[in-house]
PDB file of C-alpha atoms in Angstrom:
ATOM      1  CA  MET A   1      57.469 -59.043  44.989  1.00 38.00           C
ATOM      2  CA  GLN A   2      55.582 -56.773  43.055  1.00 44.00           C
ATOM      3  CA  ARG A   3      54.693 -53.139  44.265  1.00 52.00           C
ATOM      4  CA  SER A   4      51.062 -52.122  44.586  1.00 57.00           C
ATOM      5  CA  TRP A   5      49.100 -50.075  42.055  1.00 52.00           C
ATOM      6  CA  LEU A   6      49.367 -47.345  45.387  1.00 59.00           C
ATOM      7  CA  GLN A   7      53.314 -47.509  45.675  1.00 64.00           C
ATOM      8  CA  SER A   8      53.366 -47.455  41.760  1.00 62.00           C
ATOM      9  CA  PHE A   9      51.211 -44.290  41.719  1.00 60.00           C
ATOM     10  CA  VAL A  10      52.986 -43.012  44.574  1.00 67.00           C
ATOM     11  CA  LYS A  11      56.472 -43.670  42.637  1.00 70.00           C
ATOM     12  CA  ALA A  12      54.763 -41.668  39.918  1.00 66.00           C
ATOM     13  CA  PHE A  13      53.579 -38.449  41.700  1.00 65.00           C
ATOM     14  CA  ARG A  14      56.998 -37.751  43.609  1.00 71.00           C
ATOM     15  CA  ALA A  15      59.350 -38.424  40.118  1.00 72.00           C
ATOM     16  CA  ASP A  16      57.060 -36.446  37.717  1.00 74.00           C
ATOM     17  CA  ARG A  17      56.429 -32.457  38.441  1.00 81.00           C
ATOM     18  CA  GLN A  18      54.001 -32.329  35.531  1.00 83.00           C
ATOM     19  CA  LEU A  19      51.237 -35.150  36.927  1.00 82.00           C
ATOM     20  CA  ARG A  20      52.240 -33.820  40.476  1.00 86.00           C
ATOM     21  CA  TYR A  21      51.216 -30.270  39.835  1.00 88.00           C
ATOM     22  CA  GLY A  22      48.508 -31.517  37.697  1.00 88.00           C
ATOM     23  CA  ILE A  23      47.034 -34.165  40.370  1.00 89.00           C
ATOM     24  CA  LEU A  24      46.897 -31.315  43.084  1.00 91.00           C
ATOM     25  CA  GLY A  25      44.871 -28.936  40.621  1.00 92.00           C
ATOM     26  CA  MET A  26      42.414 -31.028  40.024  1.00 91.00           C
ATOM     27  CA  VAL A  27      42.128 -31.743  43.623  1.00 92.00           C
ATOM     28  CA  PHE A  28      42.060 -28.242  43.835  1.00 93.00           C
ATOM     29  CA  LEU A  29      38.842 -27.744  41.609  1.00 93.00           C
ATOM     30  CA  LEU A  30      37.178 -30.800  42.674  1.00 93.00           C
ATOM     31  CA  ILE A  31      37.032 -28.883  46.592  1.00 94.00           C
ATOM     32  CA  VAL A  32      35.798 -26.210  45.029  1.00 93.00           C
ATOM     33  CA  ILE A  33      33.047 -27.866  43.376  1.00 92.00           C
ATOM     34  CA  ILE A  34      32.294 -29.739  46.178  1.00 92.00           C
ATOM     35  CA  PHE A  35      32.079 -27.077  48.722  1.00 93.00           C
ATOM     36  CA  ALA A  36      30.642 -23.997  45.819  1.00 90.00           C
ATOM     37  CA  PRO A  37      27.437 -23.344  48.404  1.00 90.00           C
ATOM     38  CA  TYR A  38      29.752 -23.174  51.132  1.00 91.00           C
ATOM     39  CA  ILE A  39      33.232 -20.812  49.415  1.00 92.00           C
ATOM     40  CA  ALA A  40      30.757 -18.398  47.300  1.00 89.00           C
ATOM     41  CA  THR A  41      29.714 -15.529  49.188  1.00 87.00           C
ATOM     42  CA  HIS A  42      26.554 -14.872  47.281  1.00 87.00           C
ATOM     43  CA  ASP A  43      23.966 -16.390  45.077  1.00 86.00           C
ATOM     44  CA  PRO A  44      25.608 -16.419  41.441  1.00 86.00           C
ATOM     45  CA  TYR A  45      21.853 -16.498  39.945  1.00 84.00           C
ATOM     46  CA  SER A  46      20.378 -13.652  42.110  1.00 82.00           C
ATOM     47  CA  PHE A  47      20.216  -9.802  40.322  1.00 81.00           C
ATOM     48  CA  ASP A  48      21.122  -6.987  42.496  1.00 77.00           C
ATOM     49  CA  TYR A  49      20.786  -3.008  42.587  1.00 78.00           C
ATOM     50  CA  THR A  50      24.489  -2.610  43.816  1.00 79.00           C
ATOM     51  CA  ARG A  51      25.472  -2.945  39.586  1.00 83.00           C
ATOM     52  CA  LEU A  52      29.250  -2.850  38.059  1.00 85.00           C
ATOM     53  CA  LEU A  53      31.089  -2.554  41.852  1.00 85.00           C
ATOM     54  CA  ALA A  54      34.556  -2.543  42.352  1.00 86.00           C
ATOM     55  CA  PRO A  55      36.239  -5.731  43.051  1.00 89.00           C
ATOM     56  CA  GLY A  56      36.230  -5.494  47.411  1.00 84.00           C
ATOM     57  CA  THR A  57      33.387  -3.336  47.199  1.00 82.00           C
ATOM     58  CA  ASP A  58      29.985  -4.004  49.632  1.00 83.00           C
ATOM     59  CA  GLY A  59      31.009  -7.603  50.439  1.00 80.00           C
ATOM     60  CA  HIS A  60      31.980  -8.446  46.975  1.00 84.00           C
ATOM     61  CA  ILE A  61      35.154  -9.813  46.826  1.00 89.00           C
ATOM     62  CA  LEU A  62      35.348  -9.381  42.926  1.00 89.00           C
ATOM     63  CA  GLY A  63      33.100  -6.975  42.454  1.00 88.00           C
ATOM     64  CA  THR A  64      29.739  -7.783  40.365  1.00 88.00           C
ATOM     65  CA  ASN A  65      28.237  -7.213  37.107  1.00 88.00           C
ATOM     66  CA  HIS A  66      25.750  -5.288  34.733  1.00 86.00           C
ATOM     67  CA  LEU A  67      23.364  -7.241  37.120  1.00 85.00           C
ATOM     68  CA  GLY A  68      24.579  -6.986  40.566  1.00 85.00           C
ATOM     69  CA  GLN A  69      25.163 -10.858  39.862  1.00 87.00           C
ATOM     70  CA  ASP A  70      28.658 -11.449  42.685  1.00 90.00           C
ATOM     71  CA  VAL A  71      31.361 -12.267  40.119  1.00 91.00           C
ATOM     72  CA  PHE A  72      33.101 -14.245  42.806  1.00 92.00           C
ATOM     73  CA  SER A  73      30.279 -16.434  42.976  1.00 92.00           C
ATOM     74  CA  MET A  74      29.714 -16.830  39.661  1.00 92.00           C
ATOM     75  CA  ILE A  75      33.126 -17.581  39.165  1.00 93.00           C
ATOM     76  CA  VAL A  76      33.268 -20.372  41.941  1.00 93.00           C
ATOM     77  CA  TYR A  77      30.142 -22.016  40.892  1.00 92.00           C
ATOM     78  CA  GLY A  78      31.664 -22.056  37.112  1.00 90.00           C
ATOM     79  CA  VAL A  79      34.259 -24.561  38.037  1.00 91.00           C
ATOM     80  CA  ARG A  80      31.163 -27.254  38.094  1.00 90.00           C
ATOM     81  CA  THR A  81      30.067 -25.811  34.189  1.00 89.00           C
ATOM     82  CA  SER A  82      33.663 -26.140  33.114  1.00 88.00           C
ATOM     83  CA  LEU A  83      34.634 -29.644  34.657  1.00 90.00           C
ATOM     84  CA  LYS A  84      31.305 -31.596  33.601  1.00 90.00           C
ATOM     85  CA  VAL A  85      31.804 -30.512  29.866  1.00 89.00           C
ATOM     86  CA  ALA A  86      35.218 -31.251  30.183  1.00 89.00           C
ATOM     87  CA  LEU A  87      34.875 -34.776  31.424  1.00 91.00           C
ATOM     88  CA  ILE A  88      31.882 -35.504  29.442  1.00 92.00           C
ATOM     89  CA  SER A  89      32.788 -34.221  25.804  1.00 91.00           C
ATOM     90  CA  ALA A  90      36.617 -36.057  26.728  1.00 90.00           C
ATOM     91  CA  LEU A  91      34.573 -39.422  27.237  1.00 90.00           C
ATOM     92  CA  ILE A  92      32.486 -38.983  23.885  1.00 92.00           C
ATOM     93  CA  SER A  93      35.650 -38.201  22.093  1.00 91.00           C
ATOM     94  CA  GLY A  94      37.596 -40.864  24.279  1.00 90.00           C
ATOM     95  CA  ALA A  95      34.598 -43.406  23.549  1.00 91.00           C
ATOM     96  CA  ILE A  96      34.812 -43.107  19.478  1.00 92.00           C
ATOM     97  CA  GLY A  97      38.028 -42.316  19.143  1.00 91.00           C
ATOM     98  CA  VAL A  98      39.134 -45.902  20.023  1.00 92.00           C
ATOM     99  CA  LEU A  99      36.548 -47.771  19.023  1.00 92.00           C
ATOM    100  CA  VAL A 100      37.305 -46.279  15.371  1.00 91.00           C
ATOM    101  CA  GLY A 101      40.311 -46.603  16.117  1.00 91.00           C
ATOM    102  CA  GLY A 102      40.756 -50.065  17.407  1.00 90.00           C
ATOM    103  CA  LEU A 103      38.485 -50.963  14.611  1.00 91.00           C
ATOM    104  CA  GLY A 104      40.771 -49.801  11.457  1.00 89.00           C
ATOM    105  CA  GLY A 105      44.191 -50.538  13.325  1.00 88.00           C
ATOM    106  CA  PHE A 106      42.728 -54.343  14.061  1.00 86.00           C
ATOM    107  CA  LEU A 107      40.620 -55.266  11.409  1.00 86.00           C
ATOM    108  CA  GLY A 108      43.148 -53.650   8.724  1.00 82.00           C
ATOM    109  CA  GLY A 109      42.787 -54.159   4.818  1.00 83.00           C
ATOM    110  CA  LYS A 110      39.131 -52.214   3.079  1.00 87.00           C
ATOM    111  CA  VAL A 111      38.257 -51.214   7.439  1.00 88.00           C
ATOM    112  CA  ASP A 112      41.388 -49.373   7.901  1.00 87.00           C
ATOM    113  CA  LEU A 113      41.100 -47.665   4.356  1.00 90.00           C
ATOM    114  CA  ILE A 114      37.233 -46.448   5.072  1.00 91.00           C
ATOM    115  CA  ILE A 115      38.131 -45.205   8.877  1.00 90.00           C
ATOM    116  CA  SER A 116      41.516 -43.824   8.243  1.00 89.00           C
ATOM    117  CA  GLU A 117      39.767 -41.353   5.127  1.00 89.00           C
ATOM    118  CA  LEU A 118      36.682 -40.860   7.569  1.00 89.00           C
ATOM    119  CA  ILE A 119      39.623 -39.839  10.043  1.00 89.00           C
ATOM    120  CA  ASN A 120      41.439 -37.249   7.602  1.00 87.00           C
ATOM    121  CA  ILE A 121      37.744 -36.254   6.624  1.00 86.00           C
ATOM    122  CA  PHE A 122      37.420 -34.975   9.789  1.00 85.00           C
ATOM    123  CA  LEU A 123      40.828 -33.509  10.392  1.00 83.00           C
ATOM    124  CA  MET A 124      40.030 -31.662   7.636  1.00 84.00           C
ATOM    125  CA  ILE A 125      36.936 -29.816   8.572  1.00 80.00           C
ATOM    126  CA  PRO A 126      37.744 -26.461  11.038  1.00 80.00           C
ATOM    127  CA  SER A 127      36.116 -28.590  13.700  1.00 78.00           C
ATOM    128  CA  PHE A 128      35.404 -25.035  14.944  1.00 80.00           C
ATOM    129  CA  PHE A 129      33.100 -23.663  12.270  1.00 81.00           C
ATOM    130  CA  LEU A 130      31.617 -27.103  12.362  1.00 81.00           C
ATOM    131  CA  ILE A 131      30.522 -27.065  16.160  1.00 83.00           C
ATOM    132  CA  LEU A 132      29.163 -23.247  15.672  1.00 82.00           C
ATOM    133  CA  LEU A 133      26.901 -25.081  12.454  1.00 82.00           C
ATOM    134  CA  ILE A 134      25.359 -27.919  14.798  1.00 82.00           C
ATOM    135  CA  ILE A 135      24.560 -25.182  17.385  1.00 82.00           C
ATOM    136  CA  ALA A 136      23.051 -23.200  15.205  1.00 80.00           C
ATOM    137  CA  LEU A 137      20.795 -26.383  13.898  1.00 82.00           C
ATOM    138  CA  PHE A 138      20.045 -27.885  17.212  1.00 82.00           C
ATOM    139  CA  GLY A 139      20.278 -25.006  19.843  1.00 79.00           C
ATOM    140  CA  ASN A 140      22.654 -24.433  22.391  1.00 79.00           C
ATOM    141  CA  SER A 141      21.800 -26.338  25.589  1.00 83.00           C
ATOM    142  CA  ILE A 142      25.052 -27.275  27.539  1.00 84.00           C
ATOM    143  CA  VAL A 143      24.201 -30.642  26.729  1.00 86.00           C
ATOM    144  CA  ASN A 144      24.316 -29.792  22.615  1.00 85.00           C
ATOM    145  CA  VAL A 145      27.494 -28.406  24.025  1.00 85.00           C
ATOM    146  CA  MET A 146      29.187 -31.272  25.667  1.00 88.00           C
ATOM    147  CA  ILE A 147      27.633 -33.722  22.849  1.00 88.00           C
ATOM    148  CA  VAL A 148      29.356 -31.393  19.966  1.00 87.00           C
ATOM    149  CA  ILE A 149      32.188 -30.854  20.964  1.00 88.00           C
ATOM    150  CA  GLY A 150      32.417 -34.700  21.948  1.00 88.00           C
ATOM    151  CA  ILE A 151      31.424 -35.788  18.273  1.00 87.00           C
ATOM    152  CA  THR A 152      33.984 -33.051  16.252  1.00 86.00           C
ATOM    153  CA  THR A 153      37.370 -34.104  18.728  1.00 87.00           C
ATOM    154  CA  TRP A 154      37.453 -37.857  18.282  1.00 89.00           C
ATOM    155  CA  PRO A 155      39.812 -38.238  15.116  1.00 90.00           C
ATOM    156  CA  SER A 156      43.107 -37.091  17.356  1.00 88.00           C
ATOM    157  CA  ASN A 157      42.242 -40.101  19.437  1.00 90.00           C
ATOM    158  CA  ALA A 158      41.468 -42.463  17.226  1.00 91.00           C
ATOM    159  CA  LYS A 159      44.825 -42.277  15.585  1.00 90.00           C
ATOM    160  CA  LEU A 160      46.497 -42.708  18.355  1.00 89.00           C
ATOM    161  CA  MET A 161      44.527 -46.016  18.599  1.00 91.00           C
ATOM    162  CA  ARG A 162      44.640 -47.163  15.353  1.00 90.00           C
ATOM    163  CA  SER A 163      48.619 -46.904  15.531  1.00 89.00           C
ATOM    164  CA  GLN A 164      48.518 -49.259  18.734  1.00 88.00           C
ATOM    165  CA  ALA A 165      46.117 -51.357  16.762  1.00 90.00           C
ATOM    166  CA  LEU A 166      48.739 -52.230  13.858  1.00 88.00           C
ATOM    167  CA  SER A 167      51.087 -52.949  16.578  1.00 86.00           C
ATOM    168  CA  LEU A 168      49.066 -54.800  18.876  1.00 86.00           C
ATOM    169  CA  ARG A 169      47.916 -56.849  16.211  1.00 85.00           C
ATOM    170  CA  GLU A 170      51.349 -58.429  15.597  1.00 84.00           C
ATOM    171  CA  ARG A 171      52.508 -59.435  18.756  1.00 86.00           C
ATOM    172  CA  THR A 172      52.349 -62.611  20.015  1.00 85.00           C
ATOM    173  CA  PHE A 173      49.515 -62.806  22.526  1.00 84.00           C
ATOM    174  CA  VAL A 174      47.321 -61.724  19.610  1.00 84.00           C
ATOM    175  CA  LYS A 175      48.487 -64.242  17.342  1.00 84.00           C
ATOM    176  CA  SER A 176      48.096 -66.838  20.090  1.00 86.00           C
ATOM    177  CA  ALA A 177      44.716 -65.601  20.982  1.00 83.00           C
ATOM    178  CA  VAL A 178      43.553 -65.833  17.030  1.00 82.00           C
ATOM    179  CA  ALA A 179      45.411 -69.135  16.397  1.00 85.00           C
ATOM    180  CA  LEU A 180      43.152 -70.520  19.354  1.00 82.00           C
ATOM    181  CA  GLY A 181      40.194 -69.292  17.758  1.00 81.00           C
ATOM    182  CA  GLU A 182      38.903 -66.334  19.484  1.00 83.00           C
ATOM    183  CA  SER A 183      36.504 -63.902  17.883  1.00 84.00           C
ATOM    184  CA  ASN A 184      37.534 -60.732  16.286  1.00 82.00           C
ATOM    185  CA  SER A 185      35.675 -58.974  19.283  1.00 85.00           C
ATOM    186  CA  GLN A 186      36.746 -60.967  21.959  1.00 86.00           C
ATOM    187  CA  ILE A 187      40.774 -60.112  21.025  1.00 85.00           C
ATOM    188  CA  LEU A 188      39.745 -56.103  20.010  1.00 85.00           C
ATOM    189  CA  PHE A 189      38.384 -56.048  23.431  1.00 86.00           C
ATOM    190  CA  LYS A 190      40.335 -58.033  25.544  1.00 86.00           C
ATOM    191  CA  TYR A 191      43.809 -57.848  24.007  1.00 85.00           C
ATOM    192  CA  ILE A 192      44.051 -54.184  21.567  1.00 86.00           C
ATOM    193  CA  LEU A 193      41.931 -51.750  23.605  1.00 86.00           C
ATOM    194  CA  PRO A 194      43.215 -52.515  26.886  1.00 85.00           C
ATOM    195  CA  ASN A 195      46.507 -52.657  26.019  1.00 84.00           C
ATOM    196  CA  GLY A 196      46.638 -50.041  23.347  1.00 83.00           C
ATOM    197  CA  ILE A 197      44.593 -47.625  25.638  1.00 84.00           C
ATOM    198  CA  PHE A 198      46.944 -45.738  27.916  1.00 82.00           C
ATOM    199  CA  PRO A 199      48.296 -42.714  25.085  1.00 84.00           C
ATOM    200  CA  VAL A 200      44.616 -41.891  24.372  1.00 87.00           C
ATOM    201  CA  ILE A 201      44.102 -41.898  27.853  1.00 85.00           C
ATOM    202  CA  ALA A 202      46.642 -39.086  28.259  1.00 83.00           C
ATOM    203  CA  ASN A 203      45.941 -37.194  24.824  1.00 85.00           C
ATOM    204  CA  THR A 204      41.958 -37.083  26.262  1.00 88.00           C
ATOM    205  CA  THR A 205      42.769 -36.137  29.283  1.00 86.00           C
ATOM    206  CA  ARG A 206      44.891 -32.841  27.258  1.00 82.00           C
ATOM    207  CA  GLY A 207      41.593 -32.218  25.373  1.00 84.00           C
ATOM    208  CA  MET A 208      39.456 -31.472  28.200  1.00 88.00           C
ATOM    209  CA  SER A 209      41.466 -27.948  28.124  1.00 87.00           C
ATOM    210  CA  GLY A 210      40.029 -28.307  24.834  1.00 86.00           C
ATOM    211  CA  ALA A 211      37.037 -28.577  25.605  1.00 88.00           C
ATOM    212  CA  ILE A 212      36.817 -25.915  27.998  1.00 89.00           C
ATOM    213  CA  LEU A 213      38.266 -23.509  26.031  1.00 88.00           C
ATOM    214  CA  THR A 214      35.697 -24.434  23.472  1.00 87.00           C
ATOM    215  CA  GLU A 215      32.982 -24.468  25.494  1.00 86.00           C
ATOM    216  CA  ALA A 216      33.974 -20.650  26.751  1.00 87.00           C
ATOM    217  CA  SER A 217      34.569 -19.735  23.018  1.00 86.00           C
ATOM    218  CA  LEU A 218      30.480 -20.960  21.938  1.00 85.00           C
ATOM    219  CA  SER A 219      29.700 -18.632  25.379  1.00 84.00           C
ATOM    220  CA  PHE A 220      31.954 -15.600  24.349  1.00 83.00           C
ATOM    221  CA  LEU A 221      29.972 -15.348  21.324  1.00 82.00           C
ATOM    222  CA  GLY A 222      26.979 -15.686  22.928  1.00 79.00           C
ATOM    223  CA  LEU A 223      26.353 -19.431  22.031  1.00 80.00           C
ATOM    224  CA  GLY A 224      26.446 -20.456  24.779  1.00 79.00           C
ATOM    225  CA  ASP A 225      23.645 -21.975  27.294  1.00 80.00           C
ATOM    226  CA  PRO A 226      22.102 -18.882  29.313  1.00 80.00           C
ATOM    227  CA  ASN A 227      20.979 -20.724  32.044  1.00 82.00           C
ATOM    228  CA  ILE A 228      24.056 -21.770  33.178  1.00 85.00           C
ATOM    229  CA  VAL A 229      26.870 -20.394  34.858  1.00 86.00           C
ATOM    230  CA  SER A 230      29.949 -20.071  32.875  1.00 87.00           C
ATOM    231  CA  TRP A 231      33.018 -18.433  32.441  1.00 89.00           C
ATOM    232  CA  GLY A 232      32.467 -18.052  28.810  1.00 87.00           C
ATOM    233  CA  GLN A 233      29.702 -16.131  29.875  1.00 87.00           C
ATOM    234  CA  LEU A 234      31.208 -13.664  32.049  1.00 89.00           C
ATOM    235  CA  ILE A 235      33.436 -12.367  29.662  1.00 89.00           C
ATOM    236  CA  TYR A 236      30.942 -12.852  27.019  1.00 87.00           C
ATOM    237  CA  GLN A 237      28.783 -10.047  29.455  1.00 86.00           C
ATOM    238  CA  GLY A 238      31.786  -7.862  30.321  1.00 88.00           C
ATOM    239  CA  LYS A 239      33.055  -7.020  26.817  1.00 87.00           C
ATOM    240  CA  PRO A 240      30.954  -3.785  26.726  1.00 87.00           C
ATOM    241  CA  PHE A 241      32.497  -2.677  30.241  1.00 87.00           C
ATOM    242  CA  ILE A 242      35.650  -3.650  29.456  1.00 86.00           C
ATOM    243  CA  THR A 243      37.033  -0.181  30.274  1.00 85.00           C
ATOM    244  CA  SER A 244      35.336   0.619  32.640  1.00 85.00           C
ATOM    245  CA  ALA A 245      34.121  -2.662  34.634  1.00 87.00           C
ATOM    246  CA  TRP A 246      37.330  -4.694  33.699  1.00 90.00           C
ATOM    247  CA  TRP A 247      36.775  -7.678  36.464  1.00 89.00           C
ATOM    248  CA  ILE A 248      33.933  -9.451  35.494  1.00 89.00           C
ATOM    249  CA  SER A 249      36.078 -10.016  32.284  1.00 90.00           C
ATOM    250  CA  VAL A 250      39.517 -10.226  33.705  1.00 91.00           C
ATOM    251  CA  PHE A 251      38.781 -12.676  36.701  1.00 92.00           C
ATOM    252  CA  ALA A 252      37.005 -15.428  34.339  1.00 91.00           C
ATOM    253  CA  GLY A 253      39.040 -15.511  31.645  1.00 91.00           C
ATOM    254  CA  ILE A 254      42.589 -15.831  34.511  1.00 93.00           C
ATOM    255  CA  SER A 255      40.273 -18.633  35.708  1.00 92.00           C
ATOM    256  CA  ILE A 256      40.386 -19.980  32.311  1.00 92.00           C
ATOM    257  CA  VAL A 257      44.057 -20.145  32.266  1.00 92.00           C
ATOM    258  CA  ILE A 258      44.780 -22.008  35.015  1.00 93.00           C
ATOM    259  CA  THR A 259      42.013 -24.366  34.847  1.00 92.00           C
ATOM    260  CA  VAL A 260      43.725 -25.289  31.146  1.00 91.00           C
ATOM    261  CA  ILE A 261      47.112 -25.189  32.909  1.00 91.00           C
ATOM    262  CA  PHE A 262      45.588 -28.158  35.165  1.00 91.00           C
ATOM    263  CA  PHE A 263      44.485 -29.987  32.892  1.00 89.00           C
ATOM    264  CA  TYR A 264      47.817 -29.881  30.430  1.00 88.00           C
ATOM    265  CA  LEU A 265      49.844 -30.440  33.362  1.00 88.00           C
ATOM    266  CA  LEU A 266      47.812 -33.679  34.039  1.00 87.00           C
ATOM    267  CA  GLY A 267      47.849 -34.700  30.291  1.00 84.00           C
ATOM    268  CA  ASP A 268      51.632 -34.706  29.676  1.00 82.00           C
ATOM    269  CA  GLY A 269      52.084 -35.910  33.279  1.00 81.00           C
ATOM    270  CA  LEU A 270      50.232 -39.139  32.404  1.00 81.00           C
ATOM    271  CA  ASN A 271      51.777 -39.134  28.962  1.00 77.00           C
ATOM    272  CA  HIS A 272      54.825 -39.521  31.165  1.00 73.00           C
ATOM    273  CA  VAL A 273      54.029 -42.263  33.108  1.00 73.00           C
ATOM    274  CA  LEU A 274      51.905 -44.177  30.592  1.00 69.00           C
ATOM    275  CA  ASN A 275      54.630 -43.818  28.150  1.00 62.00           C
ATOM    276  CA  PRO A 276      56.900 -46.717  27.823  1.00 54.00           C
ATOM    277  CA  LYS A 277      60.101 -44.644  27.109  1.00 54.00           C
ATOM    278  CA  TYR A 278      59.973 -43.787  31.493  1.00 53.00           C
ATOM    279  CA  ASN A 279      60.453 -45.911  34.075  1.00 51.00           C
ATOM    280  CA  TYR A 280      57.701 -44.169  36.408  1.00 49.00           C
ATOM    281  CA  GLY A 281      56.050 -46.916  38.805  1.00 46.00           C
ATOM    282  CA  ARG A 282      57.034 -50.021  36.895  1.00 46.00           C
ATOM    283  CA  ASN A 283      59.853 -52.940  38.423  1.00 44.00           C
TER     284      ASN A 283
END
């Protein structure tokens, strides 16, 4: 009798330390997001006359910034911004990469040649400078930031999906579907994409950490959305006070590092679990 999906997941969770730590880290971040109003000690958007207070002063756990905002509360609410950017930009990147790479690898010929050249062009363009250009032209709202990150990071997913599709189209079950008269779209969405998407999932998860760093970089350069609380914005605000009020930038930077590590652990763990070389969760 085959093990259930839950049993396979539990085995993989126990067997791979990186996956275990990554999942526990994601659970921790989700708890912070859900209970942010109860965890935060102050309203992160409210201003006060108690400016540049040191950590632990007057009930401010991590101090205040130059506008009197509580740094701890801003970091707590910044988790929501970082995970939103990571998730939505990764979904956009993954969807584009899977469709483009799957089409190129499955159809082959001139279509594959055009798509391969398109992927190479995007890989040659410095993505961060392209992001800067697009943000400068279309505005720095959080929606624009997420979309831009998504549409500039799909080539790596496309290359992975293309290689998977090139392999899968030679498999017996795909050739049988062709012989039975199924259309290209049916074969692509029923056989190629579902069976080749697993490496893309792992790569996309790792790419979430890159999205967080990109958003933080844009905010640090003053190109983030000023209407939301983000860790990059905190670092940007604390830059002029780094010698006198170091806590504004330092604690936000530590939060970014910890979150990025969580996503890297989760991505590597998923890569181990979904890689055929390993036997996690399989009979």
